[in-house]
Amino acid sequence: MNIFPQNMLAEYGKRFSSVPQLYFSPGRINLIGEHVDYNDGFVMPAAISKGVYYAVALNGGKEINFYSHDFGEAYTTGADDIHKEDNWKNYVLSVVNEFKLLGVEIMGFDCVFGGDIPRGSGMSSSAAVEGGLALALNELLGANLTRMQLALLCQRAEHGYPAVQCGIMDQFANMMGLKGQVILLDCQSINHVYIPLQIEGYQIVLLNSKVHHTLAASEYNVRRKQCKEGLEIIGSHTEVKSFRDISGVEELLQYKTAMRDEVYKRCLYVIEEINRTELASKYLHENKLIEFGRLLFETHNGLRDLYEVSCEELDFLVQLAEADDAVIGARLMGGGFGGCTINIIAENSVTRFIQSASEAYYKKYNILPEATIVETADGVTRLEG
Ligand code: GLA
């Protein structure tokens, strides 16, 4: 039984007198298409059953009261005094601020939230925090935004107080996810289709390295700038405005000497990853899982050598996967510099692989990785009762 909704209700009951509405806001996996959402590429995320639970109600006053269960911290501000703070507060306050910027009247509310996504794990706890509050406020403040609008609002919120220039993938998966489906999202047009996640005989397993290098947020914004720089160099000679206008690696090669070496490497990765994701979606449709899995290993190599967002702990976990016949694909997942690897593993070898990989990782780093067998889920949901 999932104890989180009960925990949130109990915590809420200790602090506030009203009866709250409960929400579940999922984290996400991403099968392939990493660091290309902000580069007009394709991504393949799915919402998962791990996430953040919210208990929220209007309080009839002008005060906004938050309690973060995971941090054990409370924070209060006035509905007319929304401003930047620090840490977890920025994620929730920025969401409220985005409603305000749309002209929605902000009323006082009470809110308790917490969940089971380890922070810095690459499963996007931040989008889960944003999305849960956004759906709740959309209903309670009568803002009437669509899920698509809410996903975009949450992305703007993350650009706001937390100042992470993220793409749209995490917030989109969080709002638009469907159980049993992965989303193939074209981040240039924001068109999406659902693909049933039929991987009979295999399971998707996340291995959390439990390391999180502090570079993650700052380097993320640096990567974004480097890609923009590369695109501008190509665009100054051609009509190219987007990575999608570039015909392929051959075209990029023409500009290699005009680019700083690291900018060239970032662009090369992006072009290759966009192609890989298109190919991956074809393989998934054709149920060619072995070929699909191989692309994940290729993505990891690109993230390690060209995009340079891996770290030795993640490389080690992927090496273990690659050396094991039961694992048909693995790579680091999410922003990088720590967090999880995603692995596609033959069902009958899941337990054995988790055990042997955990032992090897522990032996080398003195850290026991945490394994999660992925279950997909619907996007943010109001829970009954
Ligand atoms: C983070 C961002 C996403 C995406 C991934 C990398 O999760 O929030 O927008 O860029 O990193 O694919």
CSV table of C-alpha atoms and ligand atoms in Angstrom, one decimal:
chain,number,residue,atom,x,y,z
A,1,MET,CA,0.0,0.0,0.0
A,2,ASN,CA,1.2,3.5,-0.8
A,3,ILE,CA,1.5,5.4,2.4
A,4,PHE,CA,2.3,8.8,0.9
A,5,PRO,CA,-1.2,10.1,0.4
A,6,GLN,CA,-2.0,9.2,4.1
A,7,ASN,CA,1.2,10.9,5.3
A,8,MET,CA,0.3,14.1,3.5
A,9,LEU,CA,-3.2,14.1,4.9
A,10,ALA,CA,-1.9,13.4,8.4
A,11,GLU,CA,0.6,16.2,8.1
A,12,TYR,CA,-2.0,18.5,6.8
A,13,GLY,CA,-4.4,17.7,9.6
A,14,LYS,CA,-1.7,18.6,12.2
A,15,ARG,CA,-1.2,22.0,10.7
A,16,PHE,CA,-4.5,23.1,9.1
A,17,SER,CA,-8.2,22.9,9.8
A,18,SER,CA,-9.7,22.6,6.3
A,19,VAL,CA,-10.2,19.5,4.3
A,20,PRO,CA,-7.7,19.4,1.5
A,21,GLN,CA,-7.8,18.0,-2.0
A,22,LEU,CA,-5.2,15.4,-2.8
A,23,TYR,CA,-3.1,15.2,-6.0
A,24,PHE,CA,-0.5,12.9,-7.3
A,25,SER,CA,2.2,14.4,-9.6
A,26,PRO,CA,4.5,11.9,-11.3
A,27,GLY,CA,8.2,11.9,-12.1
A,28,ARG,CA,9.3,10.8,-15.5
A,29,ILE,CA,11.7,8.5,-17.3
A,30,ASN,CA,13.1,9.3,-20.7
A,31,LEU,CA,13.8,6.3,-23.0
A,32,ILE,CA,15.9,8.3,-25.4
A,33,GLY,CA,16.3,11.9,-26.7
A,34,GLU,CA,18.4,13.4,-24.0
A,35,HIS,CA,19.4,17.1,-23.9
A,36,VAL,CA,17.6,17.7,-27.2
A,37,ASP,CA,14.3,19.1,-25.9
A,38,TYR,CA,15.7,22.6,-25.8
A,39,ASN,CA,17.3,21.9,-29.2
A,40,ASP,CA,14.1,21.3,-31.2
A,41,GLY,CA,14.6,17.5,-31.1
A,42,PHE,CA,12.4,14.5,-30.2
A,43,VAL,CA,12.2,13.0,-26.8
A,44,MET,CA,10.5,9.8,-25.5
A,45,PRO,CA,9.5,10.3,-21.9
A,46,ALA,CA,6.8,8.6,-19.8
A,47,ALA,CA,5.3,9.6,-16.5
A,48,ILE,CA,6.0,7.1,-13.7
A,49,SER,CA,4.4,5.9,-10.5
A,50,LYS,CA,7.0,7.6,-8.3
A,51,GLY,CA,6.2,11.3,-7.7
A,52,VAL,CA,5.0,14.0,-5.4
A,53,TYR,CA,1.8,14.1,-3.4
A,54,TYR,CA,0.0,17.3,-2.7
A,55,ALA,CA,-2.7,18.1,-0.1
A,56,VAL,CA,-4.0,21.6,-0.9
A,57,ALA,CA,-7.0,23.8,0.0
A,58,LEU,CA,-7.9,27.5,-0.1
A,59,ASN,CA,-8.0,29.0,3.4
A,60,GLY,CA,-10.2,32.0,2.8
A,61,GLY,CA,-7.5,34.4,3.8
A,62,LYS,CA,-4.5,36.1,2.2
A,63,GLU,CA,-1.8,33.9,3.5
A,64,ILE,CA,0.0,31.1,1.6
A,65,ASN,CA,1.3,28.3,3.8
A,66,PHE,CA,3.6,25.6,2.5
A,67,TYR,CA,5.0,22.6,4.3
A,68,SER,CA,7.6,20.5,2.6
A,69,HIS,CA,7.3,17.0,4.1
A,70,ASP,CA,10.7,15.9,2.5
A,71,PHE,CA,12.6,18.9,3.9
A,72,GLY,CA,10.6,19.1,7.2
A,73,GLU,CA,10.3,22.8,6.6
A,74,ALA,CA,7.4,25.3,6.6
A,75,TYR,CA,7.2,28.6,4.7
A,76,THR,CA,4.6,31.3,4.8
A,77,THR,CA,4.1,34.4,2.7
A,78,GLY,CA,1.3,36.7,1.7
A,79,ALA,CA,-0.7,36.1,-1.5
A,80,ASP,CA,0.4,39.6,-2.5
A,81,ASP,CA,4.0,39.0,-1.6
A,82,ILE,CA,5.2,36.4,-4.0
A,83,HIS,CA,9.0,36.7,-4.4
A,84,LYS,CA,12.1,34.6,-5.0
A,85,GLU,CA,13.5,32.7,-2.0
A,86,ASP,CA,15.8,29.7,-2.1
A,87,ASN,CA,15.8,25.9,-2.5
A,88,TRP,CA,12.5,24.1,-2.7
A,89,LYS,CA,10.6,27.3,-2.1
A,90,ASN,CA,11.6,28.7,-5.4
A,91,TYR,CA,9.9,25.8,-7.3
A,92,VAL,CA,6.5,26.3,-5.6
A,93,LEU,CA,6.6,30.1,-5.4
A,94,SER,CA,7.6,30.4,-9.1
A,95,VAL,CA,4.5,28.4,-10.0
A,96,VAL,CA,2.3,30.8,-8.0
A,97,ASN,CA,4.1,33.7,-9.6
A,98,GLU,CA,3.3,32.4,-13.1
A,99,PHE,CA,-0.4,32.3,-12.3
A,100,LYS,CA,-0.1,35.8,-11.1
A,101,LEU,CA,1.7,36.9,-14.3
A,102,LEU,CA,-1.3,35.5,-16.2
A,103,GLY,CA,-3.6,37.8,-14.2
A,104,VAL,CA,-5.1,35.1,-12.1
A,105,GLU,CA,-6.2,36.4,-8.7
A,106,ILE,CA,-4.0,34.6,-6.1
A,107,MET,CA,-6.0,33.6,-3.0
A,108,GLY,CA,-4.6,32.3,0.3
A,109,PHE,CA,-4.1,28.5,0.5
A,110,ASP,CA,-2.6,25.8,2.7
A,111,CYS,CA,-0.4,23.2,1.2
A,112,VAL,CA,1.6,20.1,2.2
A,113,PHE,CA,3.6,18.1,-0.3
A,114,GLY,CA,6.2,15.4,-0.4
A,115,GLY,CA,7.0,12.2,-2.2
A,116,ASP,CA,9.2,9.4,-3.2
A,117,ILE,CA,11.5,10.7,-6.0
A,118,PRO,CA,15.0,11.0,-4.7
A,119,ARG,CA,16.2,14.6,-5.4
A,120,GLY,CA,18.9,14.8,-8.0
A,121,SER,CA,18.0,11.3,-9.3
A,122,GLY,CA,17.2,12.5,-12.9
A,123,MET,CA,13.6,11.5,-12.5
A,124,SER,CA,12.5,15.1,-12.4
A,125,SER,CA,11.3,15.8,-8.9
A,126,SER,CA,11.3,19.5,-9.9
A,127,ALA,CA,8.6,19.0,-12.6
A,128,ALA,CA,6.6,16.9,-10.2
A,129,VAL,CA,6.7,19.6,-7.6
A,130,GLU,CA,5.7,22.2,-10.1
A,131,GLY,CA,3.0,20.2,-11.8
A,132,GLY,CA,1.2,19.1,-8.7
A,133,LEU,CA,0.8,22.6,-7.5
A,134,ALA,CA,0.0,23.9,-10.9
A,135,LEU,CA,-2.9,21.5,-11.4
A,136,ALA,CA,-4.2,22.2,-7.9
A,137,LEU,CA,-4.1,25.9,-8.3
A,138,ASN,CA,-5.6,25.7,-11.7
A,139,GLU,CA,-8.7,24.1,-10.1
A,140,LEU,CA,-8.8,26.0,-6.9
A,141,LEU,CA,-8.2,29.5,-8.4
A,142,GLY,CA,-10.5,28.7,-11.4
A,143,ALA,CA,-7.7,29.5,-13.9
A,144,ASN,CA,-9.1,27.0,-16.5
A,145,LEU,CA,-5.8,26.3,-18.2
A,146,THR,CA,-5.4,23.2,-20.4
A,147,ARG,CA,-2.8,20.6,-19.4
A,148,MET,CA,-0.7,21.8,-22.3
A,149,GLN,CA,-0.9,25.4,-21.0
A,150,LEU,CA,0.0,24.1,-17.5
A,151,ALA,CA,3.0,22.3,-18.8
A,152,LEU,CA,4.3,25.5,-20.4
A,153,LEU,CA,3.5,27.4,-17.3
A,154,CYS,CA,5.6,25.0,-15.2
A,155,GLN,CA,8.5,25.3,-17.7
A,156,ARG,CA,8.3,29.1,-17.4
A,157,ALA,CA,8.2,28.6,-13.6
A,158,GLU,CA,11.5,26.6,-13.7
A,159,HIS,CA,13.1,29.3,-15.8
A,160,GLY,CA,11.9,31.8,-13.3
A,161,TYR,CA,13.0,31.6,-9.6
A,162,PRO,CA,15.0,28.4,-9.9
A,163,ALA,CA,16.7,29.9,-13.0
A,164,VAL,CA,17.2,26.6,-14.8
A,165,GLN,CA,16.6,27.1,-18.5
A,166,CYS,CA,15.1,23.6,-19.0
A,167,GLY,CA,13.3,22.3,-22.1
A,168,ILE,CA,9.7,21.2,-22.1
A,169,MET,CA,10.2,17.4,-21.7
A,170,ASP,CA,9.7,17.0,-18.0
A,171,GLN,CA,6.7,19.3,-17.5
A,172,PHE,CA,5.1,17.8,-20.6
A,173,ALA,CA,5.5,14.2,-19.4
A,174,ASN,CA,4.3,15.2,-15.9
A,175,MET,CA,1.1,16.7,-17.3
A,176,MET,CA,0.4,14.6,-20.4
A,177,GLY,CA,1.6,11.2,-19.4
A,178,LEU,CA,-0.6,8.1,-19.9
A,179,LYS,CA,-0.2,4.8,-18.1
A,180,GLY,CA,1.3,2.2,-20.4
A,181,GLN,CA,2.4,4.7,-23.0
A,182,VAL,CA,5.5,6.6,-23.8
A,183,ILE,CA,5.2,10.0,-25.4
A,184,LEU,CA,7.0,10.7,-28.6
A,185,LEU,CA,7.2,14.5,-28.4
A,186,ASP,CA,8.5,16.7,-31.2
A,187,CYS,CA,9.9,19.6,-29.2
A,188,GLN,CA,10.0,21.9,-32.2
A,189,SER,CA,6.2,21.8,-32.9
A,190,ILE,CA,5.1,20.4,-29.5
A,191,ASN,CA,3.2,17.8,-31.4
A,192,HIS,CA,3.1,14.5,-29.7
A,193,VAL,CA,1.9,10.9,-30.2
A,194,TYR,CA,1.6,8.1,-27.7
A,195,ILE,CA,3.4,4.8,-28.3
A,196,PRO,CA,2.3,1.8,-26.2
A,197,LEU,CA,5.2,0.6,-24.1
A,198,GLN,CA,5.2,-3.0,-25.2
A,199,ILE,CA,8.5,-4.5,-24.1
A,200,GLU,CA,7.4,-8.1,-23.5
A,201,GLY,CA,10.0,-10.1,-21.7
A,202,TYR,CA,11.9,-7.0,-20.5
A,203,GLN,CA,11.7,-4.5,-17.7
A,204,ILE,CA,12.9,-1.0,-17.4
A,205,VAL,CA,15.0,-0.5,-14.3
A,206,LEU,CA,16.5,2.7,-12.9
A,207,LEU,CA,19.7,2.5,-11.0
A,208,ASN,CA,20.3,5.5,-8.9
A,209,SER,CA,24.0,6.2,-8.5
A,210,LYS,CA,23.1,8.4,-5.5
A,211,VAL,CA,25.7,10.9,-6.5
A,212,HIS,CA,24.8,14.3,-7.6
A,213,HIS,CA,27.5,16.6,-8.7
A,214,THR,CA,26.8,20.3,-8.0
A,215,LEU,CA,27.7,21.2,-11.5
A,216,ALA,CA,24.3,20.0,-12.7
A,217,ALA,CA,22.3,23.2,-12.8
A,218,SER,CA,25.1,25.6,-13.9
A,219,GLU,CA,26.5,23.3,-16.6
A,220,TYR,CA,22.9,22.7,-17.9
A,221,ASN,CA,22.6,26.4,-18.8
A,222,VAL,CA,26.2,26.4,-20.2
A,223,ARG,CA,25.2,23.5,-22.6
A,224,ARG,CA,22.2,25.5,-23.7
A,225,LYS,CA,24.4,28.5,-24.5
A,226,GLN,CA,26.9,26.4,-26.4
A,227,CYS,CA,24.3,24.8,-28.6
A,228,LYS,CA,22.9,28.3,-29.3
A,229,GLU,CA,26.4,29.5,-30.2
A,230,GLY,CA,26.9,26.6,-32.6
A,231,LEU,CA,23.5,27.2,-34.3
A,232,GLU,CA,24.2,30.9,-34.7
A,233,ILE,CA,27.5,30.1,-36.4
A,234,ILE,CA,25.8,27.9,-38.9
A,235,GLY,CA,22.9,30.3,-39.2
A,236,SER,CA,25.3,33.2,-40.1
A,237,HIS,CA,26.2,31.3,-43.3
A,238,THR,CA,22.9,29.7,-44.1
A,239,GLU,CA,19.1,29.8,-43.6
A,240,VAL,CA,19.5,27.4,-40.7
A,241,LYS,CA,17.5,28.5,-37.6
A,242,SER,CA,17.0,25.2,-35.8
A,243,PHE,CA,19.0,21.9,-35.4
A,244,ARG,CA,16.1,20.4,-37.4
A,245,ASP,CA,17.1,22.5,-40.5
A,246,ILE,CA,20.5,20.9,-40.5
A,247,SER,CA,20.7,18.0,-43.0
A,248,GLY,CA,23.1,15.9,-41.0
A,249,VAL,CA,26.7,15.5,-39.7
A,250,GLU,CA,28.1,16.3,-43.2
A,251,GLU,CA,26.6,19.8,-43.1
A,252,LEU,CA,27.9,20.4,-39.6
A,253,LEU,CA,31.4,19.4,-40.6
A,254,GLN,CA,31.6,22.4,-43.0
A,255,TYR,CA,31.5,24.7,-39.9
A,256,LYS,CA,33.8,22.7,-37.7
A,257,THR,CA,36.7,25.1,-38.1
A,258,ALA,CA,34.5,28.1,-37.4
A,259,MET,CA,33.5,26.7,-34.0
A,260,ARG,CA,35.2,26.2,-30.7
A,261,ASP,CA,36.0,22.6,-30.3
A,262,GLU,CA,33.5,22.1,-27.4
A,263,VAL,CA,30.7,23.8,-29.4
A,264,TYR,CA,31.3,21.5,-32.3
A,265,LYS,CA,31.1,18.5,-30.0
A,266,ARG,CA,27.8,19.7,-28.5
A,267,CYS,CA,26.3,20.2,-31.9
A,268,LEU,CA,27.5,16.9,-33.2
A,269,TYR,CA,25.9,15.2,-30.2
A,270,VAL,CA,22.6,17.0,-30.8
A,271,ILE,CA,22.4,16.1,-34.5
A,272,GLU,CA,23.2,12.5,-33.8
A,273,GLU,CA,20.7,12.3,-30.9
A,274,ILE,CA,17.9,13.7,-32.9
A,275,ASN,CA,18.5,11.1,-35.6
A,276,ARG,CA,18.8,8.4,-33.0
A,277,THR,CA,15.5,9.2,-31.4
A,278,GLU,CA,13.7,9.1,-34.8
A,279,LEU,CA,15.3,5.7,-35.4
A,280,ALA,CA,14.4,4.6,-31.9
A,281,SER,CA,10.8,5.4,-32.4
A,282,LYS,CA,10.8,3.4,-35.7
A,283,TYR,CA,12.3,0.4,-33.8
A,284,LEU,CA,9.8,0.7,-31.0
A,285,HIS,CA,6.9,0.6,-33.5
A,286,GLU,CA,8.5,-2.4,-35.2
A,287,ASN,CA,9.1,-4.1,-31.8
A,288,LYS,CA,12.8,-4.3,-32.6
A,289,LEU,CA,13.9,-4.1,-29.0
A,290,ILE,CA,17.5,-5.2,-29.4
A,291,GLU,CA,18.1,-2.5,-32.0
A,292,PHE,CA,16.3,0.0,-29.8
A,293,GLY,CA,18.4,-0.9,-26.8
A,294,ARG,CA,21.6,-0.5,-28.7
A,295,LEU,CA,20.7,3.1,-29.4
A,296,LEU,CA,20.6,3.8,-25.7
A,297,PHE,CA,24.2,2.7,-25.3
A,298,GLU,CA,25.1,5.0,-28.2
A,299,THR,CA,23.3,7.9,-26.5
A,300,HIS,CA,25.4,7.3,-23.4
A,301,ASN,CA,28.6,7.4,-25.4
A,302,GLY,CA,27.5,10.7,-26.9
A,303,LEU,CA,26.5,12.1,-23.5
A,304,ARG,CA,29.9,11.1,-22.1
A,305,ASP,CA,32.3,12.0,-24.9
A,306,LEU,CA,30.6,14.8,-26.9
A,307,TYR,CA,28.1,16.4,-24.6
A,308,GLU,CA,30.2,15.8,-21.5
A,309,VAL,CA,27.5,15.5,-18.9
A,310,SER,CA,28.3,12.1,-17.5
A,311,CYS,CA,30.5,11.3,-14.5
A,312,GLU,CA,32.6,8.2,-13.6
A,313,GLU,CA,29.9,6.7,-11.4
A,314,LEU,CA,27.4,6.7,-14.2
A,315,ASP,CA,29.9,5.4,-16.7
A,316,PHE,CA,30.7,2.6,-14.4
A,317,LEU,CA,27.0,1.6,-14.0
A,318,VAL,CA,26.6,1.7,-17.8
A,319,GLN,CA,29.7,-0.4,-18.3
A,320,LEU,CA,28.3,-3.0,-16.0
A,321,ALA,CA,25.1,-3.1,-18.0
A,322,GLU,CA,26.9,-3.3,-21.3
A,323,ALA,CA,29.0,-6.2,-20.1
A,324,ASP,CA,25.9,-8.1,-19.1
A,325,ASP,CA,24.0,-10.1,-21.9
A,326,ALA,CA,20.7,-9.6,-20.2
A,327,VAL,CA,20.8,-5.8,-20.5
A,328,ILE,CA,19.9,-4.7,-24.0
A,329,GLY,CA,20.3,-1.0,-23.4
A,330,ALA,CA,21.4,1.4,-20.8
A,331,ARG,CA,22.5,5.0,-20.4
A,332,LEU,CA,22.5,7.9,-18.0
A,333,MET,CA,19.0,9.5,-17.8
A,334,GLY,CA,18.1,13.2,-17.4
A,335,GLY,CA,20.4,16.1,-17.1
A,336,GLY,CA,23.5,14.1,-16.0
A,337,PHE,CA,26.4,14.7,-13.5
A,338,GLY,CA,24.8,12.0,-11.4
A,339,GLY,CA,21.4,10.6,-10.8
A,340,CYS,CA,20.1,7.4,-12.5
A,341,THR,CA,20.9,5.1,-15.3
A,342,ILE,CA,18.0,3.6,-17.2
A,343,ASN,CA,18.4,0.0,-18.2
A,344,ILE,CA,16.3,-2.3,-20.3
A,345,ILE,CA,16.8,-5.8,-18.8
A,346,ALA,CA,15.5,-9.3,-19.7
A,347,GLU,CA,12.8,-9.9,-17.1
A,348,ASN,CA,14.2,-13.2,-15.8
A,349,SER,CA,17.6,-11.5,-15.0
A,350,VAL,CA,16.4,-8.3,-13.4
A,351,THR,CA,17.0,-9.5,-9.8
A,352,ARG,CA,20.3,-11.0,-10.6
A,353,PHE,CA,21.6,-7.9,-12.5
A,354,ILE,CA,20.4,-5.5,-9.8
A,355,GLN,CA,22.3,-7.5,-7.2
A,356,SER,CA,25.5,-8.0,-9.1
A,357,ALA,CA,25.6,-4.3,-10.3
A,358,SER,CA,24.9,-3.1,-6.8
A,359,GLU,CA,27.7,-5.2,-5.3
A,360,ALA,CA,30.2,-4.0,-7.9
A,361,TYR,CA,29.2,-0.4,-7.4
A,362,TYR,CA,29.3,-0.7,-3.7
A,363,LYS,CA,32.7,-2.3,-3.9
A,364,LYS,CA,34.0,0.6,-6.0
A,365,TYR,CA,32.3,3.6,-4.5
A,366,ASN,CA,31.1,2.5,-1.1
A,367,ILE,CA,27.6,3.5,-2.1
A,368,LEU,CA,24.7,1.2,-2.5
A,369,PRO,CA,22.7,2.2,-5.6
A,370,GLU,CA,19.0,2.2,-5.4
A,371,ALA,CA,17.0,0.2,-8.0
A,372,THR,CA,13.6,1.1,-9.2
A,373,ILE,CA,11.5,-1.1,-11.5
A,374,VAL,CA,9.6,1.4,-13.5
A,375,GLU,CA,5.9,1.5,-13.7
A,376,THR,CA,4.4,4.1,-15.9
A,377,ALA,CA,1.5,6.3,-14.8
A,378,ASP,CA,-0.9,9.0,-15.9
A,379,GLY,CA,0.0,12.6,-15.7
A,380,VAL,CA,-0.9,14.7,-12.7
A,381,THR,CA,-4.1,13.4,-11.2
A,382,ARG,CA,-6.6,14.5,-8.6
A,383,LEU,CA,-7.1,11.6,-6.2
A,384,GLU,CA,-10.6,10.9,-5.0
A,385,GLY,CA,-11.5,10.9,-1.3
B,1,GLA,C1,16.4,18.1,-17.5
B,1,GLA,C2,15.6,19.2,-18.1
B,1,GLA,C3,14.9,18.7,-19.4
B,1,GLA,C4,15.9,18.0,-20.3
B,1,GLA,C5,16.7,17.0,-19.6
B,1,GLA,C6,17.9,16.5,-20.4
B,1,GLA,O1,15.6,17.0,-17.0
B,1,GLA,O2,14.6,19.6,-17.2
B,1,GLA,O3,14.2,19.7,-20.0
B,1,GLA,O4,16.6,18.9,-21.0
B,1,GLA,O5,17.3,17.6,-18.4
B,1,GLA,O6,17.3,15.7,-21.5
